[in-house]
CSV table of C-alpha atoms and ligand atoms in Angstrom, one decimal:
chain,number,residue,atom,x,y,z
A,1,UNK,CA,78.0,98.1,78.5
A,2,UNK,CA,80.1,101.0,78.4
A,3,UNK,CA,82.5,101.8,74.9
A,4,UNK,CA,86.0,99.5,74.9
A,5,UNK,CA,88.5,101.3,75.6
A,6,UNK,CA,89.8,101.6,71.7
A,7,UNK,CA,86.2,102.6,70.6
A,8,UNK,CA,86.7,105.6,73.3
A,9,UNK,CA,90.7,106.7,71.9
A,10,UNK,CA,88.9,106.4,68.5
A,11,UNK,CA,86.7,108.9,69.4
A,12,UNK,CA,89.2,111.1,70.6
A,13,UNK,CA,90.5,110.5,67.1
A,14,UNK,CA,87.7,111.3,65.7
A,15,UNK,CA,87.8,114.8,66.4
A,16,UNK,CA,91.7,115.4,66.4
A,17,UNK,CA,93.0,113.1,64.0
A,18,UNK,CA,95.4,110.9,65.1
A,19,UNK,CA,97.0,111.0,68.0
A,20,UNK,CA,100.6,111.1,67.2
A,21,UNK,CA,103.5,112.3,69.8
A,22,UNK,CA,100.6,114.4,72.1
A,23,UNK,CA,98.5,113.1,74.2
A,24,UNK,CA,95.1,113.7,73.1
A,25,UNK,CA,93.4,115.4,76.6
A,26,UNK,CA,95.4,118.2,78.0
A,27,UNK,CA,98.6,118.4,75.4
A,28,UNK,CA,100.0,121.1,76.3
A,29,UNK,CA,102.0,121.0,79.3
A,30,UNK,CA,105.3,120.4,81.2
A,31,UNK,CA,107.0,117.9,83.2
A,32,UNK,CA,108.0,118.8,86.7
A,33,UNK,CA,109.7,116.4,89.9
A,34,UNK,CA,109.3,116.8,93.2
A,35,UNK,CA,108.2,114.6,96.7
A,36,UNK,CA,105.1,113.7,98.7
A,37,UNK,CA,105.0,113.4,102.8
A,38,UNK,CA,101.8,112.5,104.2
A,39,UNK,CA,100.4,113.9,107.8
A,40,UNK,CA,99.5,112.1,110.4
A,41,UNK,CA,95.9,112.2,109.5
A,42,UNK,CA,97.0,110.5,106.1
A,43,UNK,CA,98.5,107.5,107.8
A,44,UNK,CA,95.3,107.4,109.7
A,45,UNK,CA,92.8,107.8,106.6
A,46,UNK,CA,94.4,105.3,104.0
A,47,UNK,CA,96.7,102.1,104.6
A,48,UNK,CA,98.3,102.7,101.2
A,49,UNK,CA,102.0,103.1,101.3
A,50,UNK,CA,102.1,106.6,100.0
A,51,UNK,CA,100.3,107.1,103.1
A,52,UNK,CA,102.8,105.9,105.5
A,53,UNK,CA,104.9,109.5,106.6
A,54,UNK,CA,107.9,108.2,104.5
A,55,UNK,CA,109.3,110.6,101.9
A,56,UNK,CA,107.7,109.8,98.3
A,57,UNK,CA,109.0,110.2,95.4
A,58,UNK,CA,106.5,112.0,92.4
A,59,UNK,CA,107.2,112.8,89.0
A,60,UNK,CA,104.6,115.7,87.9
A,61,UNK,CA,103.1,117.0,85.2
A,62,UNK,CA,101.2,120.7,84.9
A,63,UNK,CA,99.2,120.7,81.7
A,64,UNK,CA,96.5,122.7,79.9
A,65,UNK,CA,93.2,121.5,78.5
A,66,UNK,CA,92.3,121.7,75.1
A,67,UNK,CA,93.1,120.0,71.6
A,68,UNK,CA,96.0,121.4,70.7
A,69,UNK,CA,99.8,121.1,72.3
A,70,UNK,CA,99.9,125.8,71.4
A,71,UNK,CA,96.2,125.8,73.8
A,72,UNK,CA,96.6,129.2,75.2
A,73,UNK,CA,97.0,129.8,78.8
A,74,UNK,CA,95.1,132.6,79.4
A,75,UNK,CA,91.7,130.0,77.9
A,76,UNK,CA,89.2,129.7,80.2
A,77,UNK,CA,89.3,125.8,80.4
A,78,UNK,CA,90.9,123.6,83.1
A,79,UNK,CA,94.5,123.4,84.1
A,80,UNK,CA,96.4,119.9,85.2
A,81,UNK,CA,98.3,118.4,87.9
A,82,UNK,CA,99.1,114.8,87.2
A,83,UNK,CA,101.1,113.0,89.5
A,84,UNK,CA,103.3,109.7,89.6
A,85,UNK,CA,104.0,108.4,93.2
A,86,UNK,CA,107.0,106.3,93.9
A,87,UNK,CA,107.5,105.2,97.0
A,88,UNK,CA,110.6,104.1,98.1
A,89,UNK,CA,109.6,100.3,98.2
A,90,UNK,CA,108.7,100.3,94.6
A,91,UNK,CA,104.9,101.3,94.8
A,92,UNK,CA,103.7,103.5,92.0
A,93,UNK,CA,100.2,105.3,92.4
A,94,UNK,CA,99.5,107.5,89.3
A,95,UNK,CA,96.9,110.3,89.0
A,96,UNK,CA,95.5,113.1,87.0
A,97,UNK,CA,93.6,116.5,88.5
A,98,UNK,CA,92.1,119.1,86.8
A,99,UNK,CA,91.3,122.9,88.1
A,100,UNK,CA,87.8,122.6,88.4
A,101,UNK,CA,85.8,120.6,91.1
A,102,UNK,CA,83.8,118.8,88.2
A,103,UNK,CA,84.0,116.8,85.6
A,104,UNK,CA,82.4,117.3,81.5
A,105,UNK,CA,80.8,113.9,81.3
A,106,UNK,CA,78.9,112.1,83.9
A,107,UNK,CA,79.7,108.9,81.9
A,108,UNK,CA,82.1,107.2,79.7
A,109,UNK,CA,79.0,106.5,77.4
A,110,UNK,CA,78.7,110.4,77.5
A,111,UNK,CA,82.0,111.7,76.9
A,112,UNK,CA,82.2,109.5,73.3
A,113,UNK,CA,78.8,111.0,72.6
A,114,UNK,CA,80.1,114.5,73.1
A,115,UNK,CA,83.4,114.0,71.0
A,116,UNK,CA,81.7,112.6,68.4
A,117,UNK,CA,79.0,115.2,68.2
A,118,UNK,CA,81.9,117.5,67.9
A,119,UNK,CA,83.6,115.7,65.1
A,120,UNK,CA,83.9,118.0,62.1
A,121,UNK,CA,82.5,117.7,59.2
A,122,UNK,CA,84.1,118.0,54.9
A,123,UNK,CA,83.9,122.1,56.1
A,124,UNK,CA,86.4,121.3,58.9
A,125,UNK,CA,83.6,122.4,61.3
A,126,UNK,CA,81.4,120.3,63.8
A,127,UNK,CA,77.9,120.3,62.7
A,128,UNK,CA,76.2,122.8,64.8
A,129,UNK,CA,73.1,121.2,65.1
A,130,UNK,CA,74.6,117.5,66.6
A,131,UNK,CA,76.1,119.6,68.9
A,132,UNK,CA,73.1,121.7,70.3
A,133,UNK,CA,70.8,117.6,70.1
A,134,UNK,CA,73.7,116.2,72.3
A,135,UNK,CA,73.6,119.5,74.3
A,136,UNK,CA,69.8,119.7,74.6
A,137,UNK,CA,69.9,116.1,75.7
A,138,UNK,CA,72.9,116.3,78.0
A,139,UNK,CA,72.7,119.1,79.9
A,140,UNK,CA,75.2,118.0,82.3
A,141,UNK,CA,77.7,118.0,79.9
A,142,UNK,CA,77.4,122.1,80.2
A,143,UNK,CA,78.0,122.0,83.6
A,144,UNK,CA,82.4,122.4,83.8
A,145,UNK,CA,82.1,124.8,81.3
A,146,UNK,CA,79.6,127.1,83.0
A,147,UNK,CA,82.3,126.9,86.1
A,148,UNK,CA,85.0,128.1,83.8
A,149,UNK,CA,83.1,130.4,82.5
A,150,UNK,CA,82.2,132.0,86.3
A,151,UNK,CA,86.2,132.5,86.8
A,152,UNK,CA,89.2,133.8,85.0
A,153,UNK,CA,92.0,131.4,84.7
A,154,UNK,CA,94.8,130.7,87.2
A,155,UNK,CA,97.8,133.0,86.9
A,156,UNK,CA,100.0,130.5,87.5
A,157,UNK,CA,100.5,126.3,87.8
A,158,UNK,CA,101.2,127.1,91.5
A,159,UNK,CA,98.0,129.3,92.1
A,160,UNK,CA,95.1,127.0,91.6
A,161,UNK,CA,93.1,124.1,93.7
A,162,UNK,CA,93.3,121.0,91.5
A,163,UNK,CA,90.5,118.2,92.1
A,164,UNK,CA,90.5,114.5,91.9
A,165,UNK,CA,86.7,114.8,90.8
A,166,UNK,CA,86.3,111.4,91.2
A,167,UNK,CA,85.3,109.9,94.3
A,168,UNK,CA,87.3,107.2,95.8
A,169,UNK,CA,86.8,104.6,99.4
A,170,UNK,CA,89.7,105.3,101.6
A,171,UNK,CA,90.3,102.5,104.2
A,172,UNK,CA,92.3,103.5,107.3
A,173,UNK,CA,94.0,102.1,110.1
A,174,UNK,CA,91.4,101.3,111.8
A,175,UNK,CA,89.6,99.1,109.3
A,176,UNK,CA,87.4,102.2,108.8
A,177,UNK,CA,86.1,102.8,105.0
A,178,UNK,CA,85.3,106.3,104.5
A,179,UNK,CA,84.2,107.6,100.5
A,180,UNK,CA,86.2,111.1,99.9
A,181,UNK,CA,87.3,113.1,97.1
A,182,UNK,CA,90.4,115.4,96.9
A,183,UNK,CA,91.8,118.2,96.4
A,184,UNK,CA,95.3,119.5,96.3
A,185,UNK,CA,95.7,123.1,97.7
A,186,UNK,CA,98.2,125.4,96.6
A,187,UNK,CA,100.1,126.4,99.4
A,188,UNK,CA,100.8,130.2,97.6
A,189,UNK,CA,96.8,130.9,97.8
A,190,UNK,CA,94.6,131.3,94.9
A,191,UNK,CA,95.6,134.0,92.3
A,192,UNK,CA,93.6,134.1,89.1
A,193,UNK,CA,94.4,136.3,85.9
A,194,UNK,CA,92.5,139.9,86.1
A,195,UNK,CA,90.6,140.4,82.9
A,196,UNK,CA,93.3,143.0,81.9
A,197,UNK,CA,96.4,140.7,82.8
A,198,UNK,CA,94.0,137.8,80.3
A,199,UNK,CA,94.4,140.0,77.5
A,200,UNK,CA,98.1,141.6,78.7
A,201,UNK,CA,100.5,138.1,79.3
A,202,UNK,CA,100.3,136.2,76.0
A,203,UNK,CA,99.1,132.7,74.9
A,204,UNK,CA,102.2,130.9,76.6
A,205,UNK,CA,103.5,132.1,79.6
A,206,UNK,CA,102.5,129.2,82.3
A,207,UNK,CA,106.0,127.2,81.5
A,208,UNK,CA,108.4,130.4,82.2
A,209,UNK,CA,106.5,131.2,85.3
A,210,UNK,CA,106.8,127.9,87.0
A,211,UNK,CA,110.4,127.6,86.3
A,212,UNK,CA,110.7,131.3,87.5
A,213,UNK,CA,108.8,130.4,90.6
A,214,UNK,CA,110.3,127.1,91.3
A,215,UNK,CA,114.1,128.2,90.8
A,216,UNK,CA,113.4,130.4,93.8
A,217,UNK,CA,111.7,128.4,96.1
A,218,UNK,CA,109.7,124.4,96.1
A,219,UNK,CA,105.7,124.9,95.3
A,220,UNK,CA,104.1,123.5,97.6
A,221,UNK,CA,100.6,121.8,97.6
A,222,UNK,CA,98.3,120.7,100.5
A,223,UNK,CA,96.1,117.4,99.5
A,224,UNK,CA,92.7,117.6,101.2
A,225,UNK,CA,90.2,115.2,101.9
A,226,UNK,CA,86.6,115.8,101.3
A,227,UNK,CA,84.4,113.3,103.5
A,228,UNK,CA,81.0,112.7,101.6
A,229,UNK,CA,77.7,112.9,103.9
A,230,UNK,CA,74.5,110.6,103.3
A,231,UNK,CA,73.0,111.6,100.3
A,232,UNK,CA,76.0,112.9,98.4
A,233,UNK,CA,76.8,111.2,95.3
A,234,UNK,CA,79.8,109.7,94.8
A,235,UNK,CA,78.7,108.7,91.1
A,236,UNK,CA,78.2,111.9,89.6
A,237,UNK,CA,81.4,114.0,88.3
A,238,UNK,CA,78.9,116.7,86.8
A,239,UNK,CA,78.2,117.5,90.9
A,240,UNK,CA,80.3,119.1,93.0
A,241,UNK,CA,79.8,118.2,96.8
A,242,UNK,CA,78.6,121.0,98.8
A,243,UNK,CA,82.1,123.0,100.5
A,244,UNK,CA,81.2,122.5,104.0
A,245,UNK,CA,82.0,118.8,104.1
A,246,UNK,CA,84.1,117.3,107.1
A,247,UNK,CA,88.0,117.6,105.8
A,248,UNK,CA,91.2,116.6,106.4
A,249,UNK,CA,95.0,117.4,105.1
A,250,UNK,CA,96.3,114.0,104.3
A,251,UNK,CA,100.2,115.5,103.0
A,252,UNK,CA,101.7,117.6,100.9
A,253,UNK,CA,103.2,117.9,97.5
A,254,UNK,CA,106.6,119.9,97.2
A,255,UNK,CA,107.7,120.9,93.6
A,256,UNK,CA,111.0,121.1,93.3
A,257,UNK,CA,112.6,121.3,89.7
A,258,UNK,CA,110.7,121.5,86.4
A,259,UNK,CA,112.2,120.3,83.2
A,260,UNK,CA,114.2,123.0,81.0
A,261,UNK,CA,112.4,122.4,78.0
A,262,UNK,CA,109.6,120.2,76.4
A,263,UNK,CA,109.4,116.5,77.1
A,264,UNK,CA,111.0,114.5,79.8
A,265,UNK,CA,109.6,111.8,81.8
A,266,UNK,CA,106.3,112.7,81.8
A,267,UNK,CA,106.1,111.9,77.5
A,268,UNK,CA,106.2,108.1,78.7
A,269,UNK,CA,103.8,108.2,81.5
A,270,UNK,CA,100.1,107.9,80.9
A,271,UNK,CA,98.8,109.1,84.2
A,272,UNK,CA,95.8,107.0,84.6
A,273,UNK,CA,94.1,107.3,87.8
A,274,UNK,CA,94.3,104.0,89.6
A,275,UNK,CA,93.4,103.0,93.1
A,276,UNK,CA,95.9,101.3,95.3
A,277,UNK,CA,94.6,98.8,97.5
A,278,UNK,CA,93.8,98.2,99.7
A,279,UNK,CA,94.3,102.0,101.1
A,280,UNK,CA,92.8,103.6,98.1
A,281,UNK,CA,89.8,101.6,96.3
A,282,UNK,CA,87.2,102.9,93.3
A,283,UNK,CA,84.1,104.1,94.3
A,284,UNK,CA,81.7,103.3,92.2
A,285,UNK,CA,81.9,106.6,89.6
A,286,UNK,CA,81.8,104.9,86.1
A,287,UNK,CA,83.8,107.2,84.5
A,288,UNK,CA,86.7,106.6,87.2
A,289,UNK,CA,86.7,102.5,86.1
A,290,UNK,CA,86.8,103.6,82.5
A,291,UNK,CA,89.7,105.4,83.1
A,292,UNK,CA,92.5,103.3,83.1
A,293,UNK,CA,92.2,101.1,80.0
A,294,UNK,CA,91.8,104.2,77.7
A,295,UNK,CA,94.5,106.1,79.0
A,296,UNK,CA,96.6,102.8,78.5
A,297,UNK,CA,95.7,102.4,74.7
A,298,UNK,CA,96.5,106.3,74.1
A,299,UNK,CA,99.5,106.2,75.6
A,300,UNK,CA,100.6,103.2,73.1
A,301,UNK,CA,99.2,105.0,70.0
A,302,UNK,CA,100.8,108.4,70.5
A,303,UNK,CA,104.3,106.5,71.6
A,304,UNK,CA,104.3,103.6,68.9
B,1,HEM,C1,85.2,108.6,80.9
B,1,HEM,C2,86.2,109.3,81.6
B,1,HEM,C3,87.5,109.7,80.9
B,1,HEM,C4,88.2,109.3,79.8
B,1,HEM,C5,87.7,108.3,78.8
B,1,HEM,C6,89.4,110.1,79.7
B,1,HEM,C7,90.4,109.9,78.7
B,1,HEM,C8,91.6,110.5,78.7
B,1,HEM,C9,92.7,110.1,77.8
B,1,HEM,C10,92.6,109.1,76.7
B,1,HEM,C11,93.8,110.9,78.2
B,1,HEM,C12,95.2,110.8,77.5
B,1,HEM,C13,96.1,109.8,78.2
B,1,HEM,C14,97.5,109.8,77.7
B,1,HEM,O1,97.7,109.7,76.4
B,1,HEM,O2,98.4,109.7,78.5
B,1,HEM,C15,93.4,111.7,79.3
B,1,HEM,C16,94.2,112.6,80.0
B,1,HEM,C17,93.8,113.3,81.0
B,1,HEM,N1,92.6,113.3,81.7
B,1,HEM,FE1,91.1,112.1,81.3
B,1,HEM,N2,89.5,110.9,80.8
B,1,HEM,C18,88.3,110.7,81.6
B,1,HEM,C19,88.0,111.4,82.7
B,1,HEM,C20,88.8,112.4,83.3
B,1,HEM,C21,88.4,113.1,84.5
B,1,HEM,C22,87.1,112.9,85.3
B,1,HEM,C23,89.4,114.0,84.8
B,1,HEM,C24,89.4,114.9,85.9
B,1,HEM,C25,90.2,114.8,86.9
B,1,HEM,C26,90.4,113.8,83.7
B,1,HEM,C27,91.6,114.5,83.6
B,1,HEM,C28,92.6,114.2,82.7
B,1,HEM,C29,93.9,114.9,82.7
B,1,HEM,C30,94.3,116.0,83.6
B,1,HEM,C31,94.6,114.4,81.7
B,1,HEM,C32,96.1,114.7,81.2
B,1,HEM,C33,97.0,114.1,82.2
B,1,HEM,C34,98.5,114.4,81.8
B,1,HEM,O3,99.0,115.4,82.1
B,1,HEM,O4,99.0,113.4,81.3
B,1,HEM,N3,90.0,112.8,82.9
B,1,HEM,N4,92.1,111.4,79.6
């Protein structure tokens, strides 16, 4: 059985406090708007309406990982593109990416384990030794943050791949059912920080940059299929799929105005990532099904 969905927000809780105003996984971050097209491959890959060619809608949100809604940017943990697509007939299709191909839990069961190792103690510190037992015994929990690690940080929202991690069945036109996993491109190129621009730019300078960029010009992403082979798991997060997988561009994202200041839309929106059938179904990842309902019950706590 894996946790309820309040036993894993409580957990969350556990180490933050409560979750009041912020959400309590990537905080820190900004709302943005813009508008989807898919190609012709996308129409041809997935039956679901944001797949059809028509203009779609998408409220966004760029966000940085971490506890705390002051993270600093120039941290070497994941960045977020979270995306709500509208189309024009009224379907809504939410989702949440992060900029690293994996995930730090391979299960639900996993990630309360880790945040409530990590809960700190009457010092205001975790207790370093529940955190090296749930290490030693998890080791795929290290996994993301030895990624990180191998890479500075993006130097900008616009300048970084963002992956679905999870795997999902996309069913085509053709009744086909293929099990893929995405990625949205930037359409600038990848540009990371140099270790002299990490110490040089500041804790906070992702927000000012993306207005910058966008008041000149839309920001553009490319969303890319990854088609798994026999043999790759599509129920591992911890696991990247080797690069050379069979790929297609399904459409792209355009950014094209970012909110002035803090809040906006976005502060409403819980960005669950949900399938929409029947173009888009779960695979069989558990953390992806224990998504949604946790998501749901955070949203409602930090908005109550
Ligand atoms: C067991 C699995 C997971 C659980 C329980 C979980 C839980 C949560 C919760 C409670 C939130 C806050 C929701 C809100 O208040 O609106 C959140 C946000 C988020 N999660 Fe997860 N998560 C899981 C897996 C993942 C994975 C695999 C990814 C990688 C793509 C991910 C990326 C994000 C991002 C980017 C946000 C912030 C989205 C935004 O800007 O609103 N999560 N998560």
């Amino acid at each position: 059985e894996p946790p309820a969905p309040e036993a894993i927000v409580d957990a969350f809780e556990a180490v933050l406090g409560p979750i009041t105003t912020y959400r309590p996984s990537h905080p820190k971050g900004i709302c943005a708007s813009g508008h989807f097209v898919a190609t012709p491959d996308g129409a041809r890959h997935s039956v679901a309406p944001v797949f059809d060619g028509q203009r779609v809608e998408a409220i966004i949100r760029f966000g940085v990982a971490g506890a705390s809604p002051r993270a600093s940017d120039v941290a070497r943990s994941t960045r977020s593109l979270a995306i709500r697509f509208e189309t024009s007939q009224g379907d809504q299709w939410d989702m949440a990416n992060i900029s690293a191909p994996i995930f730090g839990a391979r299960t639900p069961e996993m990630l309360v384990a880790g945040l409530l190792a990590r809960r700190p103690g009457p010092n205001g510190q975790p207790d370093a030794e529940a955190v090296r037992r749930f290490v030693e015994s998890n080791p795929e929990s290290t996994r993301q943050g030895r990624w990180l690690a191998a890479v500075t940080p993006p130097a900008s929202w616009a300048t970084t791949p963002y992956w679905g991690v999870d795997a999902f069945r996309f069913k085509g036109a053709e009744g086909q059912e293929r099990l893929v996993r995405w990625v949205f491109e930037p359409v600038a190129g990848t540009q990371r920080l140099s270790e002299e621009e990490m110490r040089a730019r500041g804790t906070d300078f992702l927000a000012e940059e993306i207005r910058r960029r966008v008041a000149q010009g839309p920001v553009e992403f490319d969303m890319v299929l990854q088609f798994a082979q026999p043999g790759d798991d599509a129920t591992d997060p911890t696991v990247a799929w080797p690069d050379d997988r069979p790929r297609a561009t399904v459409g792209r994202l355009t950014v094209t105005a970012v909110e002035a200041g803090a809040g906006g839309p976005c502060d409403g929106i819980s960005f669950m990532n949900l399938d929409m059938e029947p173009g888009v179904a779960f695979s069989d990842d558990p953390t992806l099904h224990a998504r949604a309902a946790p998501y749901a019950v955070s949203l409602s706590r930090r908005t109550r």
